[in-house]
Amino acid sequence: MKNVGFHGGHTVYEHGPTSDVIVFFQCITIYAEYVQSEYDFSLLTDHLYRRYLKQDELRPAMELMSIVECLFSKIQSNTVDWQIMGMDCELTKLDFNQPTLDLVFIDYFRHFLDAKESAESFLNTFKIYQPVKIVISDLPWFIDDKNRPLEQYDALGPHDPPFWLR
């Protein structure tokens, strides 16, 4: 199984196997969208999950990620059926012994902030926006993801899987 992570600017922040990242976004869909229905989480569950974040989407996506982290802090991790969500317990890098979901996924929240800041730093330094997106972090696949034209992401249909799952 391939490892994936957030990429922004010039840095990749690895999370682990694809199944871990899938579960993170399933938790957002199940818990955040259900409980906080007044928010549109598609910046995270579609743009970040399947495509990339445009420069003007960074701040709103960061705000949504903060809402998710706050919500996850109220959900006990032992109430989640990890097996049904497709978790690969042998490969996971997640710590299910943490009491709440925000702690299970703490690195995701930190890495998202780091990727956002890296993208902003790259833009400020080189005047080039390298978007925040999920990429395969293993070589040689990372090279393909890093160099993939944004037009290919934009061309994804509503039922097409993200490139990092192919």
Short mmCIF file of N, CA and C in Angstrom, two decimals:
data_model
loop_
_atom_site.label_atom_id
_atom_site.label_comp_id
_atom_site.label_asym_id
_atom_site.label_seq_id
_atom_site.Cartn_x
_atom_site.Cartn_y
_atom_site.Cartn_z
N MET A 1 0.84 -1.18 0.00
CA MET A 1 0.00 0.00 0.00
C MET A 1 0.89 1.24 0.00
N LYS A 2 0.49 2.22 -0.78
CA LYS A 2 1.26 3.45 -0.90
C LYS A 2 1.04 4.35 0.32
N ASN A 3 2.05 5.15 0.63
CA ASN A 3 1.95 6.16 1.67
C ASN A 3 1.59 7.49 1.02
N VAL A 4 0.80 8.28 1.73
CA VAL A 4 0.37 9.57 1.22
C VAL A 4 0.52 10.63 2.30
N GLY A 5 0.45 11.87 1.85
CA GLY A 5 0.54 12.98 2.79
C GLY A 5 0.11 14.28 2.14
N PHE A 6 0.10 15.34 2.94
CA PHE A 6 -0.21 16.67 2.42
C PHE A 6 1.05 17.26 1.80
N HIS A 7 0.87 17.90 0.67
CA HIS A 7 1.97 18.59 -0.01
C HIS A 7 1.56 20.04 -0.18
N GLY A 8 2.46 20.93 0.16
CA GLY A 8 2.22 22.35 -0.05
C GLY A 8 3.55 23.05 -0.19
N GLY A 9 3.65 23.97 -1.13
CA GLY A 9 4.91 24.67 -1.34
C GLY A 9 5.98 23.72 -1.81
N HIS A 10 6.94 23.45 -0.96
CA HIS A 10 8.07 22.59 -1.33
C HIS A 10 8.21 21.37 -0.43
N THR A 11 7.20 21.08 0.39
CA THR A 11 7.35 20.04 1.40
C THR A 11 6.17 19.07 1.38
N VAL A 12 6.48 17.79 1.66
CA VAL A 12 5.46 16.76 1.84
C VAL A 12 5.44 16.37 3.31
N TYR A 13 4.25 16.29 3.87
CA TYR A 13 4.05 15.89 5.26
C TYR A 13 3.31 14.55 5.24
N GLU A 14 4.07 13.48 5.41
CA GLU A 14 3.52 12.13 5.24
C GLU A 14 2.62 11.74 6.41
N HIS A 15 1.50 11.10 6.05
CA HIS A 15 0.56 10.58 7.04
C HIS A 15 0.68 9.08 7.23
N GLY A 16 0.88 8.37 6.15
CA GLY A 16 0.93 6.92 6.23
C GLY A 16 0.14 6.32 5.08
N PRO A 17 -0.39 5.11 5.29
CA PRO A 17 -1.09 4.42 4.20
C PRO A 17 -2.37 5.13 3.79
N THR A 18 -2.76 4.88 2.55
CA THR A 18 -3.96 5.52 2.02
C THR A 18 -5.19 5.25 2.88
N SER A 19 -5.27 4.06 3.48
CA SER A 19 -6.45 3.74 4.29
C SER A 19 -6.59 4.69 5.47
N ASP A 20 -5.48 5.15 6.05
CA ASP A 20 -5.55 6.10 7.16
C ASP A 20 -6.17 7.42 6.70
N VAL A 21 -5.76 7.89 5.54
CA VAL A 21 -6.26 9.16 5.02
C VAL A 21 -7.73 9.04 4.63
N ILE A 22 -8.10 7.92 4.05
CA ILE A 22 -9.51 7.68 3.72
C ILE A 22 -10.36 7.76 4.98
N VAL A 23 -9.92 7.13 6.04
CA VAL A 23 -10.68 7.13 7.30
C VAL A 23 -10.79 8.54 7.87
N PHE A 24 -9.73 9.32 7.79
CA PHE A 24 -9.78 10.70 8.27
C PHE A 24 -10.90 11.46 7.56
N PHE A 25 -10.96 11.36 6.25
CA PHE A 25 -11.99 12.09 5.51
C PHE A 25 -13.37 11.48 5.70
N GLN A 26 -13.46 10.17 5.93
CA GLN A 26 -14.75 9.57 6.27
C GLN A 26 -15.25 10.12 7.60
N CYS A 27 -14.36 10.28 8.55
CA CYS A 27 -14.75 10.86 9.84
C CYS A 27 -15.25 12.29 9.66
N ILE A 28 -14.61 13.06 8.80
CA ILE A 28 -15.10 14.42 8.52
C ILE A 28 -16.50 14.35 7.93
N THR A 29 -16.68 13.47 6.97
CA THR A 29 -17.99 13.35 6.32
C THR A 29 -19.06 12.90 7.31
N ILE A 30 -18.76 11.89 8.09
CA ILE A 30 -19.74 11.33 9.01
C ILE A 30 -20.03 12.27 10.18
N TYR A 31 -18.99 12.74 10.83
CA TYR A 31 -19.18 13.50 12.06
C TYR A 31 -19.33 14.99 11.82
N ALA A 32 -18.45 15.58 11.06
CA ALA A 32 -18.50 17.04 10.87
C ALA A 32 -19.70 17.46 10.05
N GLU A 33 -19.91 16.82 8.91
CA GLU A 33 -21.02 17.22 8.06
C GLU A 33 -22.36 16.93 8.72
N TYR A 34 -22.43 15.87 9.51
CA TYR A 34 -23.69 15.51 10.17
C TYR A 34 -23.98 16.46 11.33
N VAL A 35 -22.98 16.72 12.15
CA VAL A 35 -23.19 17.53 13.35
C VAL A 35 -23.20 19.02 13.03
N GLN A 36 -22.32 19.45 12.16
CA GLN A 36 -22.20 20.88 11.83
C GLN A 36 -22.74 21.12 10.42
N SER A 37 -24.00 20.82 10.21
CA SER A 37 -24.57 20.87 8.86
C SER A 37 -24.64 22.29 8.29
N GLU A 38 -24.46 23.32 9.12
CA GLU A 38 -24.51 24.69 8.60
C GLU A 38 -23.24 25.07 7.84
N TYR A 39 -22.22 24.24 7.93
CA TYR A 39 -20.96 24.49 7.21
C TYR A 39 -20.88 23.61 5.97
N ASP A 40 -20.24 24.15 4.95
CA ASP A 40 -19.98 23.38 3.73
C ASP A 40 -18.54 22.88 3.81
N PHE A 41 -18.38 21.60 4.04
CA PHE A 41 -17.06 21.01 4.20
C PHE A 41 -16.46 20.53 2.88
N SER A 42 -17.08 20.89 1.76
CA SER A 42 -16.59 20.39 0.47
C SER A 42 -15.18 20.89 0.13
N LEU A 43 -14.75 22.00 0.72
CA LEU A 43 -13.35 22.41 0.52
C LEU A 43 -12.40 21.32 1.00
N LEU A 44 -12.81 20.64 2.06
CA LEU A 44 -11.98 19.55 2.59
C LEU A 44 -12.32 18.22 1.93
N THR A 45 -13.60 17.88 1.88
CA THR A 45 -14.01 16.54 1.44
C THR A 45 -14.01 16.37 -0.08
N ASP A 46 -13.92 17.46 -0.81
CA ASP A 46 -13.82 17.36 -2.27
C ASP A 46 -12.53 18.00 -2.77
N HIS A 47 -12.37 19.29 -2.56
CA HIS A 47 -11.21 19.99 -3.11
C HIS A 47 -9.90 19.41 -2.58
N LEU A 48 -9.77 19.28 -1.26
CA LEU A 48 -8.53 18.74 -0.70
C LEU A 48 -8.44 17.24 -0.94
N TYR A 49 -9.51 16.52 -0.70
CA TYR A 49 -9.50 15.06 -0.82
C TYR A 49 -9.25 14.60 -2.26
N ARG A 50 -9.91 15.24 -3.22
CA ARG A 50 -9.86 14.76 -4.61
C ARG A 50 -9.00 15.61 -5.53
N ARG A 51 -8.81 16.86 -5.19
CA ARG A 51 -8.15 17.77 -6.12
C ARG A 51 -7.00 18.50 -5.44
N TYR A 52 -7.17 19.78 -5.20
CA TYR A 52 -6.16 20.63 -4.56
C TYR A 52 -6.86 21.89 -4.06
N LEU A 53 -6.19 22.62 -3.21
CA LEU A 53 -6.74 23.88 -2.72
C LEU A 53 -6.12 25.04 -3.49
N LYS A 54 -6.98 25.88 -4.03
CA LYS A 54 -6.52 27.09 -4.69
C LYS A 54 -6.06 28.08 -3.62
N GLN A 55 -5.29 29.05 -4.05
CA GLN A 55 -4.72 30.01 -3.11
C GLN A 55 -5.79 30.70 -2.26
N ASP A 56 -6.89 31.11 -2.88
CA ASP A 56 -7.93 31.81 -2.13
C ASP A 56 -8.78 30.87 -1.26
N GLU A 57 -8.52 29.58 -1.34
CA GLU A 57 -9.25 28.61 -0.51
C GLU A 57 -8.48 28.23 0.75
N LEU A 58 -7.23 28.68 0.87
CA LEU A 58 -6.41 28.27 2.01
C LEU A 58 -7.00 28.72 3.35
N ARG A 59 -7.34 29.98 3.46
CA ARG A 59 -7.87 30.49 4.74
C ARG A 59 -9.20 29.82 5.10
N PRO A 60 -10.18 29.77 4.18
CA PRO A 60 -11.43 29.09 4.54
C PRO A 60 -11.23 27.61 4.87
N ALA A 61 -10.32 26.95 4.16
CA ALA A 61 -10.05 25.53 4.45
C ALA A 61 -9.42 25.39 5.84
N MET A 62 -8.55 26.32 6.21
CA MET A 62 -7.94 26.28 7.53
C MET A 62 -8.99 26.47 8.61
N GLU A 63 -9.93 27.38 8.37
CA GLU A 63 -11.02 27.59 9.33
C GLU A 63 -11.87 26.33 9.47
N LEU A 64 -12.17 25.68 8.36
CA LEU A 64 -12.94 24.44 8.42
C LEU A 64 -12.17 23.34 9.15
N MET A 65 -10.87 23.26 8.90
CA MET A 65 -10.06 22.25 9.57
C MET A 65 -10.05 22.50 11.08
N SER A 66 -10.05 23.76 11.49
CA SER A 66 -10.11 24.08 12.92
C SER A 66 -11.45 23.68 13.52
N ILE A 67 -12.53 23.87 12.76
CA ILE A 67 -13.85 23.44 13.21
C ILE A 67 -13.88 21.92 13.37
N VAL A 68 -13.32 21.22 12.41
CA VAL A 68 -13.27 19.75 12.48
C VAL A 68 -12.47 19.32 13.70
N GLU A 69 -11.33 19.93 13.93
CA GLU A 69 -10.50 19.56 15.09
C GLU A 69 -11.26 19.78 16.39
N CYS A 70 -11.96 20.89 16.50
CA CYS A 70 -12.75 21.17 17.70
C CYS A 70 -13.86 20.14 17.87
N LEU A 71 -14.55 19.83 16.80
CA LEU A 71 -15.61 18.83 16.85
C LEU A 71 -15.05 17.45 17.22
N PHE A 72 -13.93 17.08 16.60
CA PHE A 72 -13.32 15.79 16.89
C PHE A 72 -12.88 15.68 18.35
N SER A 73 -12.60 16.81 19.00
CA SER A 73 -12.19 16.77 20.41
C SER A 73 -13.33 16.34 21.32
N LYS A 74 -14.55 16.33 20.80
CA LYS A 74 -15.72 15.95 21.58
C LYS A 74 -16.19 14.53 21.28
N ILE A 75 -15.49 13.84 20.39
CA ILE A 75 -15.91 12.49 19.99
C ILE A 75 -14.91 11.47 20.52
N GLN A 76 -15.40 10.56 21.32
CA GLN A 76 -14.56 9.51 21.89
C GLN A 76 -14.13 8.54 20.79
N SER A 77 -12.86 8.25 20.75
CA SER A 77 -12.34 7.38 19.68
C SER A 77 -12.85 5.94 19.82
N ASN A 78 -13.19 5.52 21.02
CA ASN A 78 -13.67 4.15 21.20
C ASN A 78 -15.12 3.96 20.73
N THR A 79 -15.75 5.04 20.28
CA THR A 79 -17.11 4.93 19.73
C THR A 79 -17.11 4.73 18.22
N VAL A 80 -15.94 4.82 17.62
CA VAL A 80 -15.82 4.69 16.16
C VAL A 80 -15.56 3.23 15.80
N ASP A 81 -16.30 2.74 14.81
CA ASP A 81 -16.06 1.38 14.31
C ASP A 81 -15.04 1.48 13.17
N TRP A 82 -13.78 1.38 13.53
CA TRP A 82 -12.68 1.57 12.59
C TRP A 82 -12.69 0.51 11.49
N GLN A 83 -13.08 -0.70 11.81
CA GLN A 83 -13.09 -1.79 10.82
C GLN A 83 -14.08 -1.50 9.69
N ILE A 84 -15.27 -1.04 10.05
CA ILE A 84 -16.29 -0.75 9.03
C ILE A 84 -15.82 0.38 8.12
N MET A 85 -15.04 1.30 8.65
CA MET A 85 -14.55 2.43 7.85
C MET A 85 -13.44 2.01 6.89
N GLY A 86 -12.98 0.77 7.00
CA GLY A 86 -11.95 0.29 6.08
C GLY A 86 -10.53 0.42 6.58
N MET A 87 -10.39 0.60 7.88
CA MET A 87 -9.06 0.75 8.46
C MET A 87 -8.26 -0.54 8.31
N ASP A 88 -7.03 -0.40 7.86
CA ASP A 88 -6.11 -1.53 7.79
C ASP A 88 -5.29 -1.51 9.08
N CYS A 89 -5.74 -2.28 10.06
CA CYS A 89 -5.14 -2.24 11.39
C CYS A 89 -3.68 -2.69 11.42
N GLU A 90 -3.27 -3.46 10.43
CA GLU A 90 -1.87 -3.91 10.39
C GLU A 90 -0.94 -2.83 9.86
N LEU A 91 -1.44 -1.96 9.01
CA LEU A 91 -0.59 -0.94 8.39
C LEU A 91 -0.75 0.45 8.99
N THR A 92 -1.79 0.66 9.76
CA THR A 92 -2.10 2.01 10.23
C THR A 92 -0.97 2.63 11.05
N LYS A 93 -0.88 3.93 10.94
CA LYS A 93 0.04 4.71 11.78
C LYS A 93 -0.74 5.52 12.81
N LEU A 94 -2.05 5.32 12.85
CA LEU A 94 -2.89 6.04 13.80
C LEU A 94 -2.85 5.36 15.16
N ASP A 95 -2.97 6.16 16.21
CA ASP A 95 -2.96 5.66 17.58
C ASP A 95 -4.39 5.66 18.11
N PHE A 96 -5.04 4.51 18.06
CA PHE A 96 -6.43 4.39 18.50
C PHE A 96 -6.57 4.38 20.01
N ASN A 97 -5.48 4.38 20.73
CA ASN A 97 -5.54 4.45 22.19
C ASN A 97 -5.76 5.87 22.68
N GLN A 98 -5.69 6.83 21.78
CA GLN A 98 -5.97 8.22 22.16
C GLN A 98 -7.46 8.33 22.50
N PRO A 99 -7.81 9.15 23.48
CA PRO A 99 -9.20 9.18 23.94
C PRO A 99 -10.19 9.82 22.96
N THR A 100 -9.74 10.79 22.17
CA THR A 100 -10.67 11.49 21.27
C THR A 100 -10.12 11.53 19.84
N LEU A 101 -11.02 11.79 18.90
CA LEU A 101 -10.62 11.78 17.49
C LEU A 101 -9.59 12.85 17.15
N ASP A 102 -9.67 14.01 17.80
CA ASP A 102 -8.68 15.05 17.49
C ASP A 102 -7.28 14.58 17.82
N LEU A 103 -7.14 13.74 18.84
CA LEU A 103 -5.82 13.23 19.20
C LEU A 103 -5.40 12.07 18.30
N VAL A 104 -6.36 11.28 17.84
CA VAL A 104 -6.04 10.22 16.88
C VAL A 104 -5.47 10.83 15.61
N PHE A 105 -6.05 11.96 15.20
CA PHE A 105 -5.66 12.60 13.94
C PHE A 105 -4.84 13.87 14.15
N ILE A 106 -4.19 14.01 15.29
CA ILE A 106 -3.44 15.24 15.61
C ILE A 106 -2.44 15.61 14.53
N ASP A 107 -1.74 14.62 13.98
CA ASP A 107 -0.75 14.92 12.95
C ASP A 107 -1.39 15.46 11.68
N TYR A 108 -2.62 15.08 11.39
CA TYR A 108 -3.31 15.57 10.20
C TYR A 108 -3.57 17.07 10.32
N PHE A 109 -4.00 17.48 11.50
CA PHE A 109 -4.26 18.91 11.71
C PHE A 109 -2.96 19.71 11.67
N ARG A 110 -1.92 19.19 12.30
CA ARG A 110 -0.62 19.88 12.28
C ARG A 110 -0.03 19.91 10.87
N HIS A 111 -0.09 18.78 10.19
CA HIS A 111 0.48 18.71 8.84
C HIS A 111 -0.27 19.59 7.85
N PHE A 112 -1.58 19.70 8.05
CA PHE A 112 -2.34 20.59 7.17
C PHE A 112 -1.87 22.03 7.36
N LEU A 113 -1.73 22.46 8.60
CA LEU A 113 -1.23 23.80 8.88
C LEU A 113 0.16 23.99 8.29
N ASP A 114 1.02 23.00 8.47
CA ASP A 114 2.39 23.08 7.94
C ASP A 114 2.38 23.19 6.41
N ALA A 115 1.54 22.39 5.75
CA ALA A 115 1.47 22.43 4.28
C ALA A 115 0.93 23.78 3.80
N LYS A 116 -0.06 24.30 4.51
CA LYS A 116 -0.61 25.62 4.17
C LYS A 116 0.47 26.68 4.30
N GLU A 117 1.20 26.66 5.42
CA GLU A 117 2.25 27.65 5.64
C GLU A 117 3.39 27.49 4.63
N SER A 118 3.70 26.27 4.25
CA SER A 118 4.74 26.03 3.25
C SER A 118 4.31 26.59 1.89
N ALA A 119 3.05 26.40 1.53
CA ALA A 119 2.54 26.94 0.26
C ALA A 119 2.59 28.47 0.27
N GLU A 120 2.22 29.07 1.40
CA GLU A 120 2.26 30.53 1.51
C GLU A 120 3.70 31.04 1.47
N SER A 121 4.60 30.35 2.13
CA SER A 121 6.01 30.74 2.14
C SER A 121 6.61 30.66 0.74
N PHE A 122 6.29 29.59 0.03
CA PHE A 122 6.78 29.42 -1.34
C PHE A 122 6.27 30.55 -2.23
N LEU A 123 5.00 30.89 -2.04
CA LEU A 123 4.41 31.98 -2.82
C LEU A 123 5.10 33.31 -2.50
N ASN A 124 5.31 33.58 -1.22
CA ASN A 124 5.95 34.84 -0.82
C ASN A 124 7.39 34.93 -1.32
N THR A 125 8.09 33.81 -1.32
CA THR A 125 9.50 33.81 -1.71
C THR A 125 9.69 33.80 -3.22
N PHE A 126 8.94 32.94 -3.91
CA PHE A 126 9.17 32.73 -5.34
C PHE A 126 8.06 33.27 -6.24
N LYS A 127 6.99 33.79 -5.62
CA LYS A 127 5.84 34.32 -6.38
C LYS A 127 5.20 33.24 -7.25
N ILE A 128 5.26 31.99 -6.75
CA ILE A 128 4.64 30.85 -7.41
C ILE A 128 3.81 30.12 -6.36
N TYR A 129 2.54 29.87 -6.68
CA TYR A 129 1.71 29.13 -5.74
C TYR A 129 1.79 27.64 -6.06
N GLN A 130 2.32 26.87 -5.11
CA GLN A 130 2.34 25.41 -5.18
C GLN A 130 1.22 24.93 -4.27
N PRO A 131 0.11 24.46 -4.82
CA PRO A 131 -1.09 24.22 -4.02
C PRO A 131 -0.95 23.12 -2.97
N VAL A 132 -1.79 23.24 -1.96
CA VAL A 132 -1.92 22.19 -0.95
C VAL A 132 -2.78 21.10 -1.56
N LYS A 133 -2.27 19.88 -1.51
CA LYS A 133 -3.00 18.73 -2.05
C LYS A 133 -2.49 17.47 -1.38
N ILE A 134 -3.20 16.38 -1.60
CA ILE A 134 -2.76 15.08 -1.10
C ILE A 134 -2.00 14.41 -2.22
N VAL A 135 -0.82 13.90 -1.89
CA VAL A 135 0.03 13.24 -2.88
C VAL A 135 0.53 11.91 -2.32
N ILE A 136 0.93 11.05 -3.23
CA ILE A 136 1.64 9.83 -2.84
C ILE A 136 3.04 10.27 -2.43
N SER A 137 3.47 9.88 -1.25
CA SER A 137 4.77 10.35 -0.75
C SER A 137 5.91 9.40 -1.07
N ASP A 138 5.59 8.22 -1.58
CA ASP A 138 6.62 7.25 -1.95
C ASP A 138 7.17 7.59 -3.34
N LEU A 139 8.48 7.41 -3.48
CA LEU A 139 9.10 7.54 -4.80
C LEU A 139 8.86 6.25 -5.58
N PRO A 140 8.67 6.26 -6.84
CA PRO A 140 8.72 7.37 -7.79
C PRO A 140 7.38 8.07 -7.98
N TRP A 141 6.32 7.59 -7.31
CA TRP A 141 4.98 8.13 -7.53
C TRP A 141 4.89 9.59 -7.11
N PHE A 142 5.66 9.99 -6.10
CA PHE A 142 5.62 11.38 -5.68
C PHE A 142 5.99 12.32 -6.82
N ILE A 143 6.99 11.93 -7.60
CA ILE A 143 7.43 12.78 -8.72
C ILE A 143 6.27 13.01 -9.68
N ASP A 144 5.52 11.95 -9.97
CA ASP A 144 4.36 12.09 -10.87
C ASP A 144 3.32 13.03 -10.27
N ASP A 145 3.01 12.85 -8.98
CA ASP A 145 2.01 13.70 -8.34
C ASP A 145 2.47 15.15 -8.27
N LYS A 146 3.73 15.35 -7.94
CA LYS A 146 4.27 16.71 -7.82
C LYS A 146 4.21 17.44 -9.16
N ASN A 147 4.47 16.72 -10.24
CA ASN A 147 4.52 17.34 -11.57
C ASN A 147 3.21 17.28 -12.34
N ARG A 148 2.18 16.67 -11.75
CA ARG A 148 0.90 16.53 -12.45
C ARG A 148 0.29 17.92 -12.68
N PRO A 149 -0.08 18.23 -13.91
CA PRO A 149 -0.70 19.54 -14.18
C PRO A 149 -2.03 19.69 -13.44
N LEU A 150 -2.29 20.88 -12.94
CA LEU A 150 -3.53 21.13 -12.21
C LEU A 150 -4.75 20.90 -13.09
N GLU A 151 -4.59 21.04 -14.40
CA GLU A 151 -5.70 20.80 -15.32
C GLU A 151 -6.21 19.36 -15.22
N GLN A 152 -5.32 18.43 -14.91
CA GLN A 152 -5.76 17.03 -14.74
C GLN A 152 -6.64 16.89 -13.51
N TYR A 153 -6.31 17.60 -12.45
CA TYR A 153 -7.16 17.59 -11.26
C TYR A 153 -8.50 18.24 -11.57
N ASP A 154 -8.46 19.36 -12.28
CA ASP A 154 -9.68 20.08 -12.63
C ASP A 154 -10.60 19.24 -13.51
N ALA A 155 -10.03 18.33 -14.29
CA ALA A 155 -10.81 17.51 -15.22
C ALA A 155 -11.47 16.31 -14.55
N LEU A 156 -11.16 16.05 -13.28
CA LEU A 156 -11.77 14.91 -12.60
C LEU A 156 -13.28 15.07 -12.55
N GLY A 157 -13.97 14.00 -12.90
CA GLY A 157 -15.42 13.99 -12.83
C GLY A 157 -15.89 13.71 -11.41
N PRO A 158 -17.19 13.82 -11.17
CA PRO A 158 -17.71 13.65 -9.81
C PRO A 158 -17.52 12.25 -9.23
N HIS A 159 -17.30 11.26 -10.08
CA HIS A 159 -17.14 9.89 -9.59
C HIS A 159 -15.72 9.35 -9.79
N ASP A 160 -14.83 10.20 -10.28
CA ASP A 160 -13.44 9.78 -10.48
C ASP A 160 -12.71 9.74 -9.14
N PRO A 161 -11.92 8.70 -8.92
CA PRO A 161 -11.13 8.66 -7.67
C PRO A 161 -9.99 9.67 -7.74
N PRO A 162 -9.53 10.14 -6.58
CA PRO A 162 -8.37 11.03 -6.58
C PRO A 162 -7.14 10.30 -7.11
N PHE A 163 -6.19 11.04 -7.62
CA PHE A 163 -4.99 10.43 -8.19
C PHE A 163 -4.21 9.62 -7.17
N TRP A 164 -4.21 10.04 -5.92
CA TRP A 164 -3.44 9.33 -4.89
C TRP A 164 -4.05 7.97 -4.53
N LEU A 165 -5.25 7.69 -5.02
CA LEU A 165 -5.87 6.38 -4.79
C LEU A 165 -5.77 5.46 -5.99
N ARG A 166 -5.14 5.90 -7.04
CA ARG A 166 -5.06 5.09 -8.26
C ARG A 166 -3.85 4.19 -8.25
#
